[in-house]
Short mmCIF file of C-alpha atoms in Angstrom, two decimals:
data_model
loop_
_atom_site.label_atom_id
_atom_site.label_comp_id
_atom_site.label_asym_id
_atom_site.label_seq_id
_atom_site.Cartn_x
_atom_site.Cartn_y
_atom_site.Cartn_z
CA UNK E 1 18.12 33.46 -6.49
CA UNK E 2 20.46 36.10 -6.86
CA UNK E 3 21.01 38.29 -3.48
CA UNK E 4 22.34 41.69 -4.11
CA UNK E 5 22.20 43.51 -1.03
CA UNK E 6 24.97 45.19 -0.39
CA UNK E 7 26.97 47.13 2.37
CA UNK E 8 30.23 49.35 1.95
CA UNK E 9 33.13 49.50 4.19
CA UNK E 10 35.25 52.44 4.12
CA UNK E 11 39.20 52.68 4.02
CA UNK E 12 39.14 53.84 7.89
CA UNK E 13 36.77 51.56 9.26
CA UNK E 14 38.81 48.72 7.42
CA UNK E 15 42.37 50.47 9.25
CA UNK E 16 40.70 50.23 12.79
CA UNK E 17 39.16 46.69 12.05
CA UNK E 18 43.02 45.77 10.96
CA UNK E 19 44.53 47.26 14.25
CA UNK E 20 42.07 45.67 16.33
CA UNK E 21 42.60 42.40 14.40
CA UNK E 22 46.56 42.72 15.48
CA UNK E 23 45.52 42.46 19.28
CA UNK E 24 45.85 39.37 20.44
CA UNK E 25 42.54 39.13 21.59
CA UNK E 26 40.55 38.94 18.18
CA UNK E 27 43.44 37.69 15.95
CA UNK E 28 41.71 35.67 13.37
CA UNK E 29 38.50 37.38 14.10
CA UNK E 30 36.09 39.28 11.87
CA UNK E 31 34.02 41.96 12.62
CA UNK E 32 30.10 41.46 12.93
CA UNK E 33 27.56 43.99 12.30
CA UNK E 34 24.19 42.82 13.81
CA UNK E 35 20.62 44.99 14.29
CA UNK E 36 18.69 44.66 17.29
CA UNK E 37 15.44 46.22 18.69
CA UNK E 38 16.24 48.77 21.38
CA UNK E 39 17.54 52.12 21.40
CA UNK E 40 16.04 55.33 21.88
CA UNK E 41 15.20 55.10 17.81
CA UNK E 42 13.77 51.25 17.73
CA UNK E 43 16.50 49.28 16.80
CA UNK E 44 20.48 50.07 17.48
CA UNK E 45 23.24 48.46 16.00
CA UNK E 46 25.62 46.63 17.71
CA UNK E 47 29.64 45.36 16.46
CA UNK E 48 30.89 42.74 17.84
CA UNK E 49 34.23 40.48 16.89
CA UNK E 50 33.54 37.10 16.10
CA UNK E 51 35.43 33.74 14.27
CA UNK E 52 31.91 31.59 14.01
CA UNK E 53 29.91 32.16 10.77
CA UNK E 54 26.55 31.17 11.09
CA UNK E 55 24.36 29.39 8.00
CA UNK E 56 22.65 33.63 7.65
CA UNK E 57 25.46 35.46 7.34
CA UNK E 58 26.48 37.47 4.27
CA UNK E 59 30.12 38.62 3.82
CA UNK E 60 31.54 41.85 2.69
CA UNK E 61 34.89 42.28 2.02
CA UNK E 62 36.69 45.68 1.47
CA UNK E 63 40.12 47.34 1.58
CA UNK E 64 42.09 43.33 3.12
CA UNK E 65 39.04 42.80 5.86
CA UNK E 66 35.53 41.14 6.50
CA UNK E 67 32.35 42.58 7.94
CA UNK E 68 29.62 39.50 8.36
CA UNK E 69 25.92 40.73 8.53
CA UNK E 70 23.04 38.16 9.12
CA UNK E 71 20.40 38.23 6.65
CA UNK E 72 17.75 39.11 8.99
CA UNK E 73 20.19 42.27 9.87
CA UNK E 74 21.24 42.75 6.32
CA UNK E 75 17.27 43.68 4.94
CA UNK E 76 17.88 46.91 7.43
CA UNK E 77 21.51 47.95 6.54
CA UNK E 78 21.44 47.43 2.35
CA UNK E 79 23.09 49.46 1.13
CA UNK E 80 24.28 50.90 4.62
CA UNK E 81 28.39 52.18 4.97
CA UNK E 82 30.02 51.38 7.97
CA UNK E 83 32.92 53.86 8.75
CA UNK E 84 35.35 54.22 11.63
CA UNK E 85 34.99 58.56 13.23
CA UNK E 86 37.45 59.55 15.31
CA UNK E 87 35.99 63.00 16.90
CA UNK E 88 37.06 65.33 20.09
CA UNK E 89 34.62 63.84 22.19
CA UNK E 90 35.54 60.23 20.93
CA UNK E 91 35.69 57.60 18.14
CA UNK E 92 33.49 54.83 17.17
CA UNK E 93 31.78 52.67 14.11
CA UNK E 94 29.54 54.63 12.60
CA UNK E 95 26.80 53.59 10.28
CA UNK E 96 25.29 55.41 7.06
CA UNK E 97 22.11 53.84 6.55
CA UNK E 98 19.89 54.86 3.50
CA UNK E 99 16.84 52.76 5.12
CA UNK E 100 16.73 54.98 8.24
CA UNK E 101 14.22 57.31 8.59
CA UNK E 102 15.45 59.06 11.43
CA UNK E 103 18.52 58.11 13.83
CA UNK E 104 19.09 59.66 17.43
CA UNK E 105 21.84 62.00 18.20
CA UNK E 106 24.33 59.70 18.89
CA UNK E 107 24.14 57.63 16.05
CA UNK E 108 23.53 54.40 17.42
CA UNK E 109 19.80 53.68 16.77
CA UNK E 110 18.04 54.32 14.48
CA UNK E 111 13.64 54.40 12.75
CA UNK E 112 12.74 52.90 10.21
#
């Protein structure tokens, strides 16, 4: 069976993984996108560095860095973007999901 669910990672959220990945802290770490229920919208995301894979988890790869979704995560975010915002009032991940149907103000849950 042929999987093709896919998620994009831009140019700036691979520059910020990259610094991070300098700190000592997560050197030889990945970053981990996972979907949880909560959130004033139903289900939030949540990022998280990580150097275990688990049996579930897909791998994207963009711009010299991996992002590892778990499948069960992955059915919400296909086709999702995750980007790195820097903005006055601060600067984050950011996700571009095509499955939500509505998202709160923040950005950081999200309906479907």
């Amino acid at each position: 069976m042929i999987d093709d669910r896919q998620m994009m990672v831009t140019e700036n959220a691979a520059r910020r993984i990259r610094e991070l990945q300098a700190q000592d802290e997560f050197k030889g770490m990945f970053l981990r996108i996972a979907v949880s229920g909560g959130g004033c919208s139903g289900f939030q995301y949540g990022f998280s560095f990580d150097d275990q894979r688990n049996d579930d988890d897909r791998e994207f790869a963009a711009h010299g860095v991996a992002v590892v979704v778990d499948d069960t995560s992955l059915d919400l975010l296909n086709g999702a973007a995750v980007d790195y915002v820097q903005e006055m009032v601060g600067s984050a991940f950011r996700i571009t999901n095509p499955n939500a149907t509505s998202s709160c103000g923040c950005g950081s849950s999200f309906a479907i």
